Protein backbone atom coordinates (compact mmCIF):
# COMPACT_ATOMS: atom_id res chain seq x y z
CA UNK A 1 0.00 0.00 0.00
CA UNK A 2 1.42 3.34 -1.01
CA UNK A 3 -0.01 6.52 0.44
CA UNK A 4 -0.51 9.61 -1.63
CA UNK A 5 0.85 12.99 -0.66
CA UNK A 6 -2.73 14.03 0.11
CA UNK A 7 -3.19 11.13 2.54
CA UNK A 8 0.07 11.94 4.28
CA UNK A 9 -0.94 15.60 4.48
CA UNK A 10 -4.27 14.62 6.06
CA UNK A 11 -2.54 12.56 8.74
CA UNK A 12 -0.02 15.33 9.42
CA UNK A 13 -2.80 17.92 9.60
CA UNK A 14 -4.75 15.85 12.09
CA UNK A 15 -1.59 15.17 14.10
CA UNK A 16 -1.06 18.92 14.44
CA UNK A 17 -4.62 19.25 15.76
CA UNK A 18 -4.11 16.32 18.14
CA UNK A 19 -0.92 17.80 19.57
CA UNK A 20 -2.90 20.90 20.52
CA UNK A 21 -5.44 18.85 22.46
CA UNK A 22 -3.07 16.22 23.85
CA UNK A 23 -4.38 16.85 27.36
CA UNK A 24 -7.63 15.19 26.27
CA UNK A 25 -6.11 12.15 24.56
CA UNK A 26 -6.05 9.92 27.64
CA UNK A 27 -9.80 10.43 28.06
CA UNK A 28 -10.50 8.33 24.99
CA UNK A 29 -7.76 5.76 25.49
CA UNK A 30 -8.16 2.02 25.30
CA UNK A 31 -8.56 1.45 29.08
CA UNK A 32 -11.52 3.82 28.96
CA UNK A 33 -13.13 1.81 26.16
CA UNK A 34 -12.19 -1.60 27.56
CA UNK A 35 -11.62 -1.39 31.32
CA UNK A 36 -10.58 -5.05 31.38
CA UNK A 37 -7.48 -4.01 29.42
CA UNK A 38 -6.33 -1.85 32.34
CA UNK A 39 -4.17 -4.67 33.72
CA UNK A 40 -2.02 -4.61 30.60
CA UNK A 41 -0.75 -1.16 31.48
CA UNK A 42 1.90 -1.38 34.21
CA UNK A 43 1.15 2.16 35.31
CA UNK A 44 -2.57 1.39 35.84
CA UNK A 45 -2.49 -2.08 37.43
CA UNK A 46 -2.51 -0.93 41.03
CA UNK A 47 -4.88 2.00 40.63
CA UNK A 48 -8.58 2.18 41.31
CA UNK A 49 -10.48 3.11 38.19
CA UNK A 50 -8.94 4.92 35.25
CA UNK A 51 -7.44 8.24 36.34
CA UNK A 52 -8.45 10.96 33.91
CA UNK A 53 -5.18 12.86 34.25
CA UNK A 54 -2.68 10.02 34.48
CA UNK A 55 0.48 11.39 32.82
CA UNK A 56 1.74 7.92 31.89
CA UNK A 57 -1.54 7.03 30.21
CA UNK A 58 -1.45 10.31 28.31
CA UNK A 59 2.16 9.70 27.27
CA UNK A 60 1.27 6.21 26.04
CA UNK A 61 -1.65 7.55 24.01
CA UNK A 62 0.53 10.24 22.47
CA UNK A 63 3.14 7.60 21.51
CA UNK A 64 0.48 5.53 19.76
CA UNK A 65 -0.74 8.59 17.85
CA UNK A 66 2.79 9.62 16.90
CA UNK A 67 3.87 6.15 15.76
CA UNK A 68 0.71 5.82 13.67
CA UNK A 69 1.38 9.20 12.09
CA UNK A 70 4.96 8.17 11.33
CA UNK A 71 3.60 4.95 9.82
CA UNK A 72 1.50 6.97 7.40
CA UNK A 73 4.55 8.93 6.30
CA UNK A 74 6.51 5.72 5.79
CA UNK A 75 3.67 4.23 3.75
CA UNK A 76 3.93 7.16 1.36
CA UNK A 77 7.71 7.28 1.24
CA UNK A 78 8.51 3.55 1.24
CA UNK A 79 5.25 1.77 0.54
CA UNK A 80 5.43 -0.03 3.88
CA UNK A 81 5.80 0.63 7.58
CA UNK A 82 9.35 0.28 8.80
CA UNK A 83 9.95 0.51 12.51
CA UNK A 84 13.54 0.56 13.72
CA UNK A 85 14.60 -2.97 14.67
CA UNK A 86 15.34 -2.07 18.27
CA UNK A 87 12.03 -0.25 18.66
CA UNK A 88 10.10 -3.08 17.04
CA UNK A 89 11.83 -5.70 19.20
CA UNK A 90 11.04 -3.65 22.29
CA UNK A 91 7.38 -3.17 21.29
CA UNK A 92 6.99 -6.85 20.46
CA UNK A 93 8.58 -7.87 23.75
CA UNK A 94 6.50 -5.52 25.90
CA UNK A 95 3.24 -6.40 24.18
CA UNK A 96 3.99 -10.13 24.43
CA UNK A 97 5.00 -9.85 28.10
CA UNK A 98 1.80 -7.98 28.94
CA UNK A 99 -0.37 -10.59 27.24
CA UNK A 100 -1.60 -8.37 24.43
CA UNK A 101 -3.68 -10.33 21.90
CA UNK A 102 -4.98 -9.45 18.44
CA UNK A 103 -8.35 -8.20 19.78
CA UNK A 104 -6.53 -5.72 22.02
CA UNK A 105 -5.06 -4.04 18.97
CA UNK A 106 -8.61 -3.47 17.75
CA UNK A 107 -9.53 -1.80 21.06
CA UNK A 108 -6.57 0.56 20.74
CA UNK A 109 -7.53 1.23 17.13
CA UNK A 110 -11.06 2.13 18.20
CA UNK A 111 -9.72 4.50 20.85
CA UNK A 112 -7.31 6.10 18.40
CA UNK A 113 -9.94 6.60 15.72
CA UNK A 114 -12.47 7.94 18.21
CA UNK A 115 -10.01 10.53 19.50
CA UNK A 116 -9.06 11.64 16.00
CA UNK A 117 -12.69 11.88 14.93
CA UNK A 118 -13.53 14.02 17.94
CA UNK A 119 -10.53 16.25 17.31
CA UNK A 120 -10.91 16.87 13.59
CA UNK A 121 -14.69 16.98 13.26
CA UNK A 122 -15.90 17.31 9.67
CA UNK A 123 -12.48 16.50 8.24
CA UNK A 124 -12.79 12.97 9.63
CA UNK A 125 -14.63 11.77 6.54
CA UNK A 126 -11.52 12.44 4.44
CA UNK A 127 -9.07 11.07 7.02
CA UNK A 128 -10.74 7.89 8.25
CA UNK A 129 -9.32 5.39 5.74
CA UNK A 130 -5.87 6.94 5.93
CA UNK A 131 -5.58 6.61 9.71
CA UNK A 132 -7.06 3.09 9.62
CA UNK A 133 -4.48 1.93 7.09
CA UNK A 134 -1.59 3.54 8.96
CA UNK A 135 -2.64 1.96 12.25
CA UNK A 136 -3.31 -1.45 10.70
CA UNK A 137 0.16 -1.52 9.12
CA UNK A 138 1.84 -0.52 12.41
CA UNK A 139 -0.15 -3.11 14.37
CA UNK A 140 0.76 -5.79 11.81
CA UNK A 141 4.46 -5.02 12.27
CA UNK A 142 4.17 -5.28 16.07
CA UNK A 143 2.14 -8.50 15.87
CA UNK A 144 4.70 -10.06 13.52
CA UNK A 145 7.47 -9.22 15.98
CA UNK A 146 5.43 -10.68 18.85
CA UNK A 147 5.00 -13.94 16.91
CA UNK A 148 8.70 -14.06 16.08
CA UNK A 149 9.67 -13.54 19.70
CA UNK A 150 7.17 -16.13 20.93
CA UNK A 151 8.59 -18.75 18.54
mmCIF file of C-alpha atoms in Angstrom, residues 30 37 39-42 45 60 91-108 135 139 142-143 146-147 150:
data_model
loop_
_atom_site.group_PDB
_atom_site.id
_atom_site.type_symbol
_atom_site.label_atom_id
_atom_site.label_comp_id
_atom_site.label_asym_id
_atom_site.label_seq_id
_atom_site.Cartn_x
_atom_site.Cartn_y
_atom_site.Cartn_z
ATOM 1 C CA UNK A 30 -8.158 2.017 25.299
ATOM 2 C CA UNK A 37 -7.477 -4.010 29.418
ATOM 3 C CA UNK A 39 -4.175 -4.668 33.718
ATOM 4 C CA UNK A 40 -2.022 -4.607 30.598
ATOM 5 C CA UNK A 41 -0.754 -1.157 31.481
ATOM 6 C CA UNK A 42 1.903 -1.375 34.209
ATOM 7 C CA UNK A 45 -2.489 -2.083 37.427
ATOM 8 C CA UNK A 60 1.274 6.210 26.040
ATOM 9 C CA UNK A 91 7.383 -3.175 21.295
ATOM 10 C CA UNK A 92 6.992 -6.852 20.459
ATOM 11 C CA UNK A 93 8.581 -7.875 23.752
ATOM 12 C CA UNK A 94 6.505 -5.518 25.902
ATOM 13 C CA UNK A 95 3.244 -6.402 24.176
ATOM 14 C CA UNK A 96 3.986 -10.125 24.432
ATOM 15 C CA UNK A 97 4.998 -9.853 28.105
ATOM 16 C CA UNK A 98 1.801 -7.983 28.940
ATOM 17 C CA UNK A 99 -0.374 -10.590 27.237
ATOM 18 C CA UNK A 100 -1.602 -8.371 24.426
ATOM 19 C CA UNK A 101 -3.680 -10.327 21.905
ATOM 20 C CA UNK A 102 -4.979 -9.447 18.437
ATOM 21 C CA UNK A 103 -8.350 -8.197 19.777
ATOM 22 C CA UNK A 104 -6.531 -5.722 22.016
ATOM 23 C CA UNK A 105 -5.055 -4.037 18.974
ATOM 24 C CA UNK A 106 -8.613 -3.467 17.746
ATOM 25 C CA UNK A 107 -9.533 -1.804 21.059
ATOM 26 C CA UNK A 108 -6.575 0.562 20.744
ATOM 27 C CA UNK A 135 -2.645 1.963 12.253
ATOM 28 C CA UNK A 139 -0.154 -3.114 14.370
ATOM 29 C CA UNK A 142 4.174 -5.275 16.069
ATOM 30 C CA UNK A 143 2.138 -8.503 15.865
ATOM 31 C CA UNK A 146 5.425 -10.684 18.850
ATOM 32 C CA UNK A 147 5.001 -13.943 16.913
ATOM 33 C CA UNK A 150 7.174 -16.128 20.933
#
